[in-house]
Short mmCIF file of C-alpha atoms in Angstrom, two decimals:
data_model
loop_
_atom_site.label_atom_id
_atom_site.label_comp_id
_atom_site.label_asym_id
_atom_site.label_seq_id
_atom_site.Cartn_x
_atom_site.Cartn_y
_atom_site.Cartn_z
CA UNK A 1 -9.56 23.51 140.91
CA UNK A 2 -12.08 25.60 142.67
CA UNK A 3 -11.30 25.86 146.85
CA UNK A 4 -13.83 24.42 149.02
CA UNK A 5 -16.66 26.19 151.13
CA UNK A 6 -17.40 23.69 154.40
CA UNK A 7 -20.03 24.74 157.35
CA UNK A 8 -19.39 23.91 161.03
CA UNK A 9 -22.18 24.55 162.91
CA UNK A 10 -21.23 24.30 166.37
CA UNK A 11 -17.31 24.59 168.26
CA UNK A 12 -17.66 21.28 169.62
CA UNK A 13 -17.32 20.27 165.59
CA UNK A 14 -14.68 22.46 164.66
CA UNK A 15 -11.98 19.43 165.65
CA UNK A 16 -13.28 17.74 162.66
CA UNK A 17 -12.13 20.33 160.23
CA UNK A 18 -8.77 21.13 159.12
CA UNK A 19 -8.45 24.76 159.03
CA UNK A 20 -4.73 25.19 158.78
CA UNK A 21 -5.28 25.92 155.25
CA UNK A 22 -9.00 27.87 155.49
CA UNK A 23 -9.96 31.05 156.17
CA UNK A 24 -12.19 30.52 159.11
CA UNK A 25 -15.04 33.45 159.42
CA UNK A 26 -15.97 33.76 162.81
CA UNK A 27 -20.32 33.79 162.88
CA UNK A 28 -22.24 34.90 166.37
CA UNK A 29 -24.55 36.96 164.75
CA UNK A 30 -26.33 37.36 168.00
CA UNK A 31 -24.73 39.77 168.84
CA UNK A 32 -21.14 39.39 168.87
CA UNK A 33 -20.11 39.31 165.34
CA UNK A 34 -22.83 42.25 164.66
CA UNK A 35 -21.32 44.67 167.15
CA UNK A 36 -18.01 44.03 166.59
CA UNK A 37 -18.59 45.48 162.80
CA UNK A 38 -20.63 47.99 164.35
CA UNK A 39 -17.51 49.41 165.99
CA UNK A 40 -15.15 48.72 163.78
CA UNK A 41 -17.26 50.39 161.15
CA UNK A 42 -17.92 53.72 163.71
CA UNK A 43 -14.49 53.84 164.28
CA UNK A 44 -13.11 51.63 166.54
CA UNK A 45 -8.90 51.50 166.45
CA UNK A 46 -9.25 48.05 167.43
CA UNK A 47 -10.98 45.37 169.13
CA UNK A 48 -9.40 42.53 171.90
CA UNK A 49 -11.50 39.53 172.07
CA UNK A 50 -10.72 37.52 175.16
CA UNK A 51 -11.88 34.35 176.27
CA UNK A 52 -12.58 35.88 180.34
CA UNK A 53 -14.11 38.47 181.71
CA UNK A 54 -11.27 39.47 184.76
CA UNK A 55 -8.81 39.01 181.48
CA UNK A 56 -11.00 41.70 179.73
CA UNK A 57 -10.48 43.93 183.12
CA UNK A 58 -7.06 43.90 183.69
CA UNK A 59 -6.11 44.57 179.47
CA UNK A 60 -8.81 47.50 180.23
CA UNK A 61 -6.80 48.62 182.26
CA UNK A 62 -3.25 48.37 180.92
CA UNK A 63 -4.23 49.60 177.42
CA UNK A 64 -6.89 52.16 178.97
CA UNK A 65 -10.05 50.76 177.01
CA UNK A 66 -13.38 50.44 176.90
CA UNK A 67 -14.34 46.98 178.19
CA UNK A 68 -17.58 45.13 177.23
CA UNK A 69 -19.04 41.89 177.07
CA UNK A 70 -21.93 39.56 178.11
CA UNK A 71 -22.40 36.29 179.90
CA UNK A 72 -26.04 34.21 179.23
CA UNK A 73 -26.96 38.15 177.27
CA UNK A 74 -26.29 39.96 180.28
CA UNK A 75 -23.43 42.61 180.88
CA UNK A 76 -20.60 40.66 182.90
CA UNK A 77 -20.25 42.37 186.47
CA UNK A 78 -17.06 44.49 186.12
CA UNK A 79 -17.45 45.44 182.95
CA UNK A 80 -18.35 48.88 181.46
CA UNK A 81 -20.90 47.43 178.62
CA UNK A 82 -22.28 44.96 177.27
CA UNK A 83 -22.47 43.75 173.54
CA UNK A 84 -25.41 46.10 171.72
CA UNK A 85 -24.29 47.13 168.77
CA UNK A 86 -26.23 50.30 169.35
CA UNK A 87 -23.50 51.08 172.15
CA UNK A 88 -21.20 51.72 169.99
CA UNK A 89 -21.97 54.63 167.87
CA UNK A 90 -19.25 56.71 165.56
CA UNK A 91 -19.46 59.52 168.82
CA UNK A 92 -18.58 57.02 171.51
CA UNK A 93 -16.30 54.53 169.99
CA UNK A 94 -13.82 56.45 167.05
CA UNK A 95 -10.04 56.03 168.05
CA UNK A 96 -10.85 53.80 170.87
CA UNK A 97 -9.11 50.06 171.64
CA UNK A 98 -12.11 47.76 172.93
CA UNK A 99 -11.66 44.99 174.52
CA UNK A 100 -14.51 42.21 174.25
CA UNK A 101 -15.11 39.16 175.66
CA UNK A 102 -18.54 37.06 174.61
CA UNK A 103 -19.85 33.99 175.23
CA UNK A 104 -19.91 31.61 172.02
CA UNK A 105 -18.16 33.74 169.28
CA UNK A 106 -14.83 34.62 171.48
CA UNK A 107 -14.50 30.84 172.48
CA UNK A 108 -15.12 29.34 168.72
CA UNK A 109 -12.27 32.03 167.62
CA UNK A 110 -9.55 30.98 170.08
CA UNK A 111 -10.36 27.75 169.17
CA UNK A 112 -9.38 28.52 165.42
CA UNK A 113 -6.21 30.03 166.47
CA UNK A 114 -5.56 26.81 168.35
CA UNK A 115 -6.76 24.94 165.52
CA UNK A 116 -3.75 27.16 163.41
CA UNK A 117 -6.02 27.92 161.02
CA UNK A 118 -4.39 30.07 157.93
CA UNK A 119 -6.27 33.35 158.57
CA UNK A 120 -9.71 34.48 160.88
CA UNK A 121 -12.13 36.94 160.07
CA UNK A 122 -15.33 37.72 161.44
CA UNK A 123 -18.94 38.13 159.80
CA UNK A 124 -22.68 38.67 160.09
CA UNK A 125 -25.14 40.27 158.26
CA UNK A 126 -24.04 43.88 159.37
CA UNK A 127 -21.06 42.85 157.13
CA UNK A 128 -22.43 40.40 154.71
CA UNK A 129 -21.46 42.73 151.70
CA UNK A 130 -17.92 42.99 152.46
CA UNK A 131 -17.57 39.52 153.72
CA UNK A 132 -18.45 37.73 150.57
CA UNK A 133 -16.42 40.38 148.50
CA UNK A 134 -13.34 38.86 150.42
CA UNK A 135 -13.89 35.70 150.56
CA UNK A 136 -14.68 35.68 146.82
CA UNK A 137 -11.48 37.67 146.11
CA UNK A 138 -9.13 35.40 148.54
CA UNK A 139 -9.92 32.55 146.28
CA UNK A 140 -8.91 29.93 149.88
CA UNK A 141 -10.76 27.25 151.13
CA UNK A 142 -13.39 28.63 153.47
CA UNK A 143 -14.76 27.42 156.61
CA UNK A 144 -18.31 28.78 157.89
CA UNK A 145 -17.57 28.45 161.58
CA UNK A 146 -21.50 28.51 163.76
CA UNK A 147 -20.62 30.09 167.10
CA UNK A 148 -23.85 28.27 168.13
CA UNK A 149 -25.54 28.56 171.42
CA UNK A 150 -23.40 26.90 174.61
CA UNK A 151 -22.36 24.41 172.09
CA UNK A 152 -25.96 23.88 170.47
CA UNK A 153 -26.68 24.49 166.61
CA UNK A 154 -28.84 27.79 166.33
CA UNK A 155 -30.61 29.41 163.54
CA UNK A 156 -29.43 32.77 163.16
CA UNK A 157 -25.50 31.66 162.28
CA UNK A 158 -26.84 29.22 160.18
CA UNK A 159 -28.58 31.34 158.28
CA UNK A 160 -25.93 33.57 157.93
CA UNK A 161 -23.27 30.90 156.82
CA UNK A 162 -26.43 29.92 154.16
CA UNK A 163 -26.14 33.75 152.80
CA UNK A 164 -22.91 33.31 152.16
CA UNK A 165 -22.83 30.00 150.40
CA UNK A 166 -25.76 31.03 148.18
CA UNK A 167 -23.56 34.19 147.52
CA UNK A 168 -20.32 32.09 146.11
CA UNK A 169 -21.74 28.68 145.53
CA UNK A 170 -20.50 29.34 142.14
CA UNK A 171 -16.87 30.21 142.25
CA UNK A 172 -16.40 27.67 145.46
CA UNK A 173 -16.93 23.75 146.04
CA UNK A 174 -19.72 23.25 148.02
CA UNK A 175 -19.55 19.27 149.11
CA UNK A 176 -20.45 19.54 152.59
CA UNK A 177 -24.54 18.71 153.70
CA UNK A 178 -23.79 21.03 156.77
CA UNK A 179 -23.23 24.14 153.58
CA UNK A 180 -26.09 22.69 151.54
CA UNK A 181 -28.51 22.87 154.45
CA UNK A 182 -27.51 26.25 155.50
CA UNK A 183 -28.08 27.56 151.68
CA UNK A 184 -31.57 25.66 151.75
CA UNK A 185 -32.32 27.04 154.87
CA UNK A 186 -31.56 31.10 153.71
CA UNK A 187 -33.45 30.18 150.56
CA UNK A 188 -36.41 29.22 152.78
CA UNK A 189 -36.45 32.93 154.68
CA UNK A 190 -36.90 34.81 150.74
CA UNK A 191 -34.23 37.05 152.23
CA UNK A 192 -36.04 38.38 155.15
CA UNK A 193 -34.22 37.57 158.01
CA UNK A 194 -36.20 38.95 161.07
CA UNK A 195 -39.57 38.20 159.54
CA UNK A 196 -38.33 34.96 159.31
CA UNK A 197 -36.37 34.64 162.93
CA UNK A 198 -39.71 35.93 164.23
CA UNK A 199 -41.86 32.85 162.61
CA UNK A 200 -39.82 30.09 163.79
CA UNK A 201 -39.20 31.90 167.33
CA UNK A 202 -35.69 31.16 167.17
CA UNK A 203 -34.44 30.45 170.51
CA UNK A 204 -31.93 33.21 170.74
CA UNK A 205 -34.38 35.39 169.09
CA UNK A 206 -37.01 34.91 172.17
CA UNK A 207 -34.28 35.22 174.56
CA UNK A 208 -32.98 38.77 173.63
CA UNK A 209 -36.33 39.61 173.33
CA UNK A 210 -37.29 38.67 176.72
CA UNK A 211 -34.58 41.59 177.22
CA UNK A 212 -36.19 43.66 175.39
CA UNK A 213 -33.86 43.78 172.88
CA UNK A 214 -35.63 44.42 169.58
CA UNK A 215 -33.83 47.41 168.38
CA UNK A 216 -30.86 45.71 168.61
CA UNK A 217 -32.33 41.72 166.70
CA UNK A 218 -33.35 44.28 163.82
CA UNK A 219 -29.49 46.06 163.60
CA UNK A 220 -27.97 41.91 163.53
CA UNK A 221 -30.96 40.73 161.13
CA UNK A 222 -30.54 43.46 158.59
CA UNK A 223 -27.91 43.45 155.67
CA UNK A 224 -24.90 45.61 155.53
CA UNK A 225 -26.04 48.40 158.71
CA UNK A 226 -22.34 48.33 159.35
CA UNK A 227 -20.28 47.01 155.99
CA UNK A 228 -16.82 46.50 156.39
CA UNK A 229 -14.28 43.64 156.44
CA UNK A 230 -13.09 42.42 160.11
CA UNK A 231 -9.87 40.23 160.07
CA UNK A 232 -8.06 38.90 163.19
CA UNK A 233 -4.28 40.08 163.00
CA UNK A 234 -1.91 39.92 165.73
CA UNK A 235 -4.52 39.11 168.58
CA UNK A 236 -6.91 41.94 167.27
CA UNK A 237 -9.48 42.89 165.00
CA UNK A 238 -9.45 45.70 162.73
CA UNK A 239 -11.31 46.76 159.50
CA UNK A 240 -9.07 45.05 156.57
CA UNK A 241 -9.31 46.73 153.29
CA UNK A 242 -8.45 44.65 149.72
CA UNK B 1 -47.69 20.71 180.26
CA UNK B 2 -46.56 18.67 176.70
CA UNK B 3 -43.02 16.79 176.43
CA UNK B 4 -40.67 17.91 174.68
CA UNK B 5 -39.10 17.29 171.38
CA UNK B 6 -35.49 18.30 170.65
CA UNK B 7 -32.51 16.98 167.65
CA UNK B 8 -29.24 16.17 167.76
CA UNK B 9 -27.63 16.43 164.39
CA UNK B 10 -24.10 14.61 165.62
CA UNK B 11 -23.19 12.00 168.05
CA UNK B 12 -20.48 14.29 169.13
CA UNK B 13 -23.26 16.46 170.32
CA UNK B 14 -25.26 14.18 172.62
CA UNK B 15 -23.71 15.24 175.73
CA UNK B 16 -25.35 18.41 175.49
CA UNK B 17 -28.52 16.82 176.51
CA UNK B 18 -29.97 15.05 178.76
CA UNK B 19 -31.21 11.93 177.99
CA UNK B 20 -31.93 10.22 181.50
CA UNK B 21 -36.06 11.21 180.80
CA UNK B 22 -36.35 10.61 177.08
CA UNK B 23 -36.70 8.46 174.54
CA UNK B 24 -33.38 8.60 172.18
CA UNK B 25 -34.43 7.53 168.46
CA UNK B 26 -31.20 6.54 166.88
CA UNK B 27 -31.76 8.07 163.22
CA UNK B 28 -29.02 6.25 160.23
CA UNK B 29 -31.34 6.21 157.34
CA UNK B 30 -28.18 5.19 155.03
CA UNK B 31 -28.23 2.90 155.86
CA UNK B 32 -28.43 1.20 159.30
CA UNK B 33 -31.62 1.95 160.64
CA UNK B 34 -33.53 1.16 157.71
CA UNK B 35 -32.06 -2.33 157.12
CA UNK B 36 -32.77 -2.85 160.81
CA UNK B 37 -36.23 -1.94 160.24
CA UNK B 38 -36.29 -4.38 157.28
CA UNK B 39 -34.73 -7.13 159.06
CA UNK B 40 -37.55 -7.05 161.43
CA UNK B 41 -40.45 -6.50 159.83
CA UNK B 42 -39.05 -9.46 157.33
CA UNK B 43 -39.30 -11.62 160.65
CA UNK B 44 -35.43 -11.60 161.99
CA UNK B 45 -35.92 -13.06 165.63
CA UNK B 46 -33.94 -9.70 166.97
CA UNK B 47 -30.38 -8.27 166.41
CA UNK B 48 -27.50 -7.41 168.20
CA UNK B 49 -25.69 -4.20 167.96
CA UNK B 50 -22.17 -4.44 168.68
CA UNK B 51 -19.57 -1.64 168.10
CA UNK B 52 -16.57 -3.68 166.78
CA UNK B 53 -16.01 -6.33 163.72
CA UNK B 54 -14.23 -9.06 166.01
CA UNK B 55 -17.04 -8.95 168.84
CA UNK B 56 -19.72 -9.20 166.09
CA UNK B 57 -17.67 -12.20 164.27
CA UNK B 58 -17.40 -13.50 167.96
CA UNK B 59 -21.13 -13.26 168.88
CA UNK B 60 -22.17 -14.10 165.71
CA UNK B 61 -20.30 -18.15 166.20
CA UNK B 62 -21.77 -18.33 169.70
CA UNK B 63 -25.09 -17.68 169.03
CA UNK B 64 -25.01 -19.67 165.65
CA UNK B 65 -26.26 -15.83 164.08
CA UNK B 66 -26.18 -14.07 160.42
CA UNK B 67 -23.25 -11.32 161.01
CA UNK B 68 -23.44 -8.63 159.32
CA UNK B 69 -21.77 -4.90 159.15
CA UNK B 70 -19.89 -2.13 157.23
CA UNK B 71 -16.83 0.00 157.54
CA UNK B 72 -17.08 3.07 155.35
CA UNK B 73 -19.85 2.10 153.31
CA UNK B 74 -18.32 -1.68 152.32
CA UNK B 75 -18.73 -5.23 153.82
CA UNK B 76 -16.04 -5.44 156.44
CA UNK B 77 -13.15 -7.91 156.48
CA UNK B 78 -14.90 -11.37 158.34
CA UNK B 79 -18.65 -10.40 158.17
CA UNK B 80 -20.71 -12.33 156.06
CA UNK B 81 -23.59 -9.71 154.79
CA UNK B 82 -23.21 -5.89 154.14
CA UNK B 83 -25.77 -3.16 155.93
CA UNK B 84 -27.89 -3.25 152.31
CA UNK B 85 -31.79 -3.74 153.42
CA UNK B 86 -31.77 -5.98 150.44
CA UNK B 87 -29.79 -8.77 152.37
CA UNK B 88 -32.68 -9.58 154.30
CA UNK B 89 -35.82 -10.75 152.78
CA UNK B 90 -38.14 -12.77 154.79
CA UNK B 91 -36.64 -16.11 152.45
CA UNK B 92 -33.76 -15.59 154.20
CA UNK B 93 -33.62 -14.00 157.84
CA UNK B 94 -37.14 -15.32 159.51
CA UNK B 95 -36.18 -16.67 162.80
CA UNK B 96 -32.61 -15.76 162.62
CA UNK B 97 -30.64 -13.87 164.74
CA UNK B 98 -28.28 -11.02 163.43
CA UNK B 99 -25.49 -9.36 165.17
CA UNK B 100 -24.54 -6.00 163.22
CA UNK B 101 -21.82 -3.61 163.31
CA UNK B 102 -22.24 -0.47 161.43
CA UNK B 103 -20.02 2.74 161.15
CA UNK B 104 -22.28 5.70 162.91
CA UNK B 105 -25.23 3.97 164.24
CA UNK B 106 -24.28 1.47 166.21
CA UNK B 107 -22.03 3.98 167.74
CA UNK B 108 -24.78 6.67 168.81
CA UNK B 109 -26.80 3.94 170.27
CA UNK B 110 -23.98 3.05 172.76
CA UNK B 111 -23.06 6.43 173.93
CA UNK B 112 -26.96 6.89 174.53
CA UNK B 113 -26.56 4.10 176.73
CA UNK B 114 -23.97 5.05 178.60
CA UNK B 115 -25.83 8.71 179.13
CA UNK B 116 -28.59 6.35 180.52
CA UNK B 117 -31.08 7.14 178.28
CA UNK B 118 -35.09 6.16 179.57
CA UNK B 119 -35.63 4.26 176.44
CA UNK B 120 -33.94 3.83 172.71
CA UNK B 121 -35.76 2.79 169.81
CA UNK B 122 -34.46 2.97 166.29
CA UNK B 123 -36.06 5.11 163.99
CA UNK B 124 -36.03 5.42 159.94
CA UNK B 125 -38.12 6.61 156.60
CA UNK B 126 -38.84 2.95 156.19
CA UNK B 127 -40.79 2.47 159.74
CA UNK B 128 -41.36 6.39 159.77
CA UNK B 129 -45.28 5.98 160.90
CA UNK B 130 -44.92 2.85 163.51
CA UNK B 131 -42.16 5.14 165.12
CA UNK B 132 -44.21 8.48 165.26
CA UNK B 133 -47.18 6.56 166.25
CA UNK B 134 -45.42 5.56 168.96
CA UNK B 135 -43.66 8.43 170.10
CA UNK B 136 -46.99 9.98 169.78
CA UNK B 137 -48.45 7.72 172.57
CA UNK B 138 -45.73 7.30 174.65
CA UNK B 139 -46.23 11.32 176.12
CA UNK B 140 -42.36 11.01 176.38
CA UNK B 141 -39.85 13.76 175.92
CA UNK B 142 -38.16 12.82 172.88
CA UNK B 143 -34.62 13.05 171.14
CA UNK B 144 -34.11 12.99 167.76
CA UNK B 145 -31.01 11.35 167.35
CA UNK B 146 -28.97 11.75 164.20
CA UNK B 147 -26.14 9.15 163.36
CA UNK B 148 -23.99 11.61 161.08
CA UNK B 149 -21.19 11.02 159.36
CA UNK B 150 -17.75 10.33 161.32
CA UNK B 151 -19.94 13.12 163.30
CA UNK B 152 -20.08 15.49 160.56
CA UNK B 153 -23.90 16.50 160.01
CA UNK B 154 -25.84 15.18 157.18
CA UNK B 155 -28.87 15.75 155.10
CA UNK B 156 -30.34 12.45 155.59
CA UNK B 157 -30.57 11.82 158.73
CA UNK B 158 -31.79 15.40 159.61
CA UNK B 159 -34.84 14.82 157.05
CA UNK B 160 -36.10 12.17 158.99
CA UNK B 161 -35.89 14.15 162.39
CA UNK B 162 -37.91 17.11 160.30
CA UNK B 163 -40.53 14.09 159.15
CA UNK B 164 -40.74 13.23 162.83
CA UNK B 165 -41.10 16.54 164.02
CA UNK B 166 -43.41 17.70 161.04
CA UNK B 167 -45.94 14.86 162.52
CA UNK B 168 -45.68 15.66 166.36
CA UNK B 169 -45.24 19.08 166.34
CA UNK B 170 -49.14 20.36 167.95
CA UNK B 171 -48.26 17.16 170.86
CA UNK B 172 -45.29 18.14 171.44
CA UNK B 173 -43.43 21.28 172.30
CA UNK B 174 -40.70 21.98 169.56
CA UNK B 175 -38.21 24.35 171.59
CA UNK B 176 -34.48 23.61 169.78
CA UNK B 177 -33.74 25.41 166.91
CA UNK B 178 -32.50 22.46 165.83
CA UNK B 179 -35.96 20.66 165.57
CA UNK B 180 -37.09 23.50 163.77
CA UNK B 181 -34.19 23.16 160.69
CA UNK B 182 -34.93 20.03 160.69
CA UNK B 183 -38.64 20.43 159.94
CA UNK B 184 -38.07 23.49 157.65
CA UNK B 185 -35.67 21.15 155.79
CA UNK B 186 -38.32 18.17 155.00
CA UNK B 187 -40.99 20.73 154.51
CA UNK B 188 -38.60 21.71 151.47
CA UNK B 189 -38.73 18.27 150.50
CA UNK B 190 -42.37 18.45 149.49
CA UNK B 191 -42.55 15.44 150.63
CA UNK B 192 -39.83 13.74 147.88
CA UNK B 193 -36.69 12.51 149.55
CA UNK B 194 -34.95 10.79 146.92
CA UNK B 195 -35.83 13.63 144.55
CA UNK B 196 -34.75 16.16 146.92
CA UNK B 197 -31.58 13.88 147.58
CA UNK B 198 -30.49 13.61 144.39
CA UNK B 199 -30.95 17.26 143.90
CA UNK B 200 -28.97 18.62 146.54
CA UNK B 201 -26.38 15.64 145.79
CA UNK B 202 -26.10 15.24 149.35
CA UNK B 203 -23.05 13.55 150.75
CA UNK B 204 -23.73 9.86 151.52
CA UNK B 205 -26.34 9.61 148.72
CA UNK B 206 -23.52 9.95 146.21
CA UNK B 207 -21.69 7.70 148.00
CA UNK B 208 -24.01 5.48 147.59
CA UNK B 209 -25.20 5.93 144.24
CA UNK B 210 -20.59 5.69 143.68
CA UNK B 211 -21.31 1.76 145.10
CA UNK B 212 -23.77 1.10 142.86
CA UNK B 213 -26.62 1.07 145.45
CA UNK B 214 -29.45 2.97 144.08
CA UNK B 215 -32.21 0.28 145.04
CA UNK B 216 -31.20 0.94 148.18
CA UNK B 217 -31.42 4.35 148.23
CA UNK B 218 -34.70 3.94 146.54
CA UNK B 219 -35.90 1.24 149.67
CA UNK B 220 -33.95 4.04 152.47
CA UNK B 221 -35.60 6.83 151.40
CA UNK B 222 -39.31 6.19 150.56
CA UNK B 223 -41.62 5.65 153.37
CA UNK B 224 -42.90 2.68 155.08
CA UNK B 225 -41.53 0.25 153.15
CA UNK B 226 -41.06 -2.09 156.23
CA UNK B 227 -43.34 -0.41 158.67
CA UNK B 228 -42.94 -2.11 162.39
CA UNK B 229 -41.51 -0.41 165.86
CA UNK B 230 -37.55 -1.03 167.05
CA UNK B 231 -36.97 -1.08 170.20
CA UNK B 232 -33.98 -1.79 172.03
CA UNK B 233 -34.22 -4.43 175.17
CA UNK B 234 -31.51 -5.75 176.89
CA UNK B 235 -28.70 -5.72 174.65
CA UNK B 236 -31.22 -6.64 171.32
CA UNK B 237 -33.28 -5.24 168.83
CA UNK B 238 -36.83 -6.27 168.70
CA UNK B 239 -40.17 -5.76 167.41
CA UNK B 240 -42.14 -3.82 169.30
CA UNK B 241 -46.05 -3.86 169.56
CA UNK B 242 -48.31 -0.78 171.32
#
């Protein structure tokens, strides 16, 4: 029997899925998930995600690392940057430990490890590529997890979880409306992400660019910018081959 | 400045919002809401949703009233009718009282209550243009208020939100990206439910379609099939007029 490809589109559904037997792929593509591919693929050694920000200080300081992250798409006071993918290029970042903390995408990932689910990796469409590769190769059960905003279902992860269903809709069991909406939804944009973010003035969309943040929507609403595979392993991620 | 319009595709999701100035439209098209609707319009005197089987058998001998109610799809244990819009033709349920328990709506129209919600109507395909009418006049902020699933999202109940927000979009400002699936969803209808239903083989249509209930699909998910307002008034269902 083919395994089973199931959406969640926001943490405060994840309790309804069983993912001790999924691979759960982590999905903020605004920004979280985008830059932490962006690193990884410049370089990185490896990242920390951490659920607070004086957490994300003191392992800063014990591991001497670069510390980042953003609260409401702001840099957190105390820490050194924020979560642009663009900060991280292959000059700054290459052999360096970072250690990130964000606002939906960290929390939604602890909760998986709480949840025990069989393995965690994260994606967006900076890694879309390598993503579906993996997923298609693992032959698991997969869970879409939406990092959402504050709780509340937003467009960009949806789309993204809908790019990856349409990808292995095939070789995987797709019985859940939450997966079927998501493909309809990707269908809908004719593959142009930002074009399409831009129409609907996506919430998260107008918010980063309110921040004037433009450079940084077209990096996370572009395919493959930064194409590699990010699994969670031993409390960090790291670029996976297979 | 406009009111707004927002969605909430799972009960376990309402207490993101605040419902204290808005009218909550409890949204079950399979198949609560609708058979309320026909109830109704078919000239029930009002009905009585109650969250559990015993205090609907219980109300139902006091107040000498039809009881009616599902678990999981079926006719529970001690009811006398099933939530299938057929039940209730005008032969049988003018002037009668019913008290009904169903699985997901029922349920979402308590915990509005408890979040104090301004006002709670019931909303479905087959009262779709009493209930945007309404809305419409009301110059309310509105939420969308999908039943789900045992709180996963589904297909159905999102449609109708899009239908909703489809027809009050230029009154209303449509700010949640969630009102904005919703709409891109049913505009991907083209207008066909049942078609569109029975292509993407959503969830609780085949369900359904497993019991043997595609007349009721058929009644659930065409439009205005029993066309009246439901609004909820001290503990009952009614008829509403504007």
């Amino acid at each position: 029997m083919k395994p089973k490809i199931e959406t969640c589109l926001s943490p405060a559904l994840l309790h309804l899925y069983d993912v001790s037997d999924s691979i759960v792929v982590i999905i903020d593509v605004l920004r979280a998930t985008s830059t932490i591919s962006a690193a990884l693929y410049n370089g990185a050694k490896y990242i920390i995600p951490v659920a607070k920000v004086d957490e994300c200080i003191q392992l800063g300081m014990e591991l001497n690392a670069i510390t980042a992250g953003e609260r409401d798409g702001q840099i957190a006071p105390g820490l050194q940057y924020g979560n642009s993918p663009q900060d991280y290029p292959r000059s700054f970042i290459e052999n360096k430990i970072l250690v990130l903390t964000t606002t939906n995408g960290t929390k939604l990932l602890h909760m998986s490890l709480q949840q025990n689910a069989k393995e965690i990796i994260t994606g967006s469409f900076a890694n879309l590529n390598s993503t579906v590769k993996y997923l298609k190769s693992s032959g698991k059960n997969i869970l879409l997890g939406c990092s959402a905003w504050k709780d509340k279902f937003n467009l960009e992860d949806t789309l993204f979880a809908g790019a990856v269903v349409e990808q292995l809709k095939d070789d995987f069991i797709v019985d859940c409306d939450a997966s079927k909406m998501a493909q309809a939804l990707f269908d809908d944009t004719k593959g142009n992400i930002f074009a399409y973010m831009q129409k609907k003035a996506a919430n998260h969309y107008k918010r980063l660019m309110g921040f004037d943040l433009e450079t940084d929507l077209n990096f996370c609403l572009e395919y493959n910018k930064a194409d590699c595979l990010v699994i969670y392993k031993d409390g960090k991620l790291v670029k996976g081959s297979f």
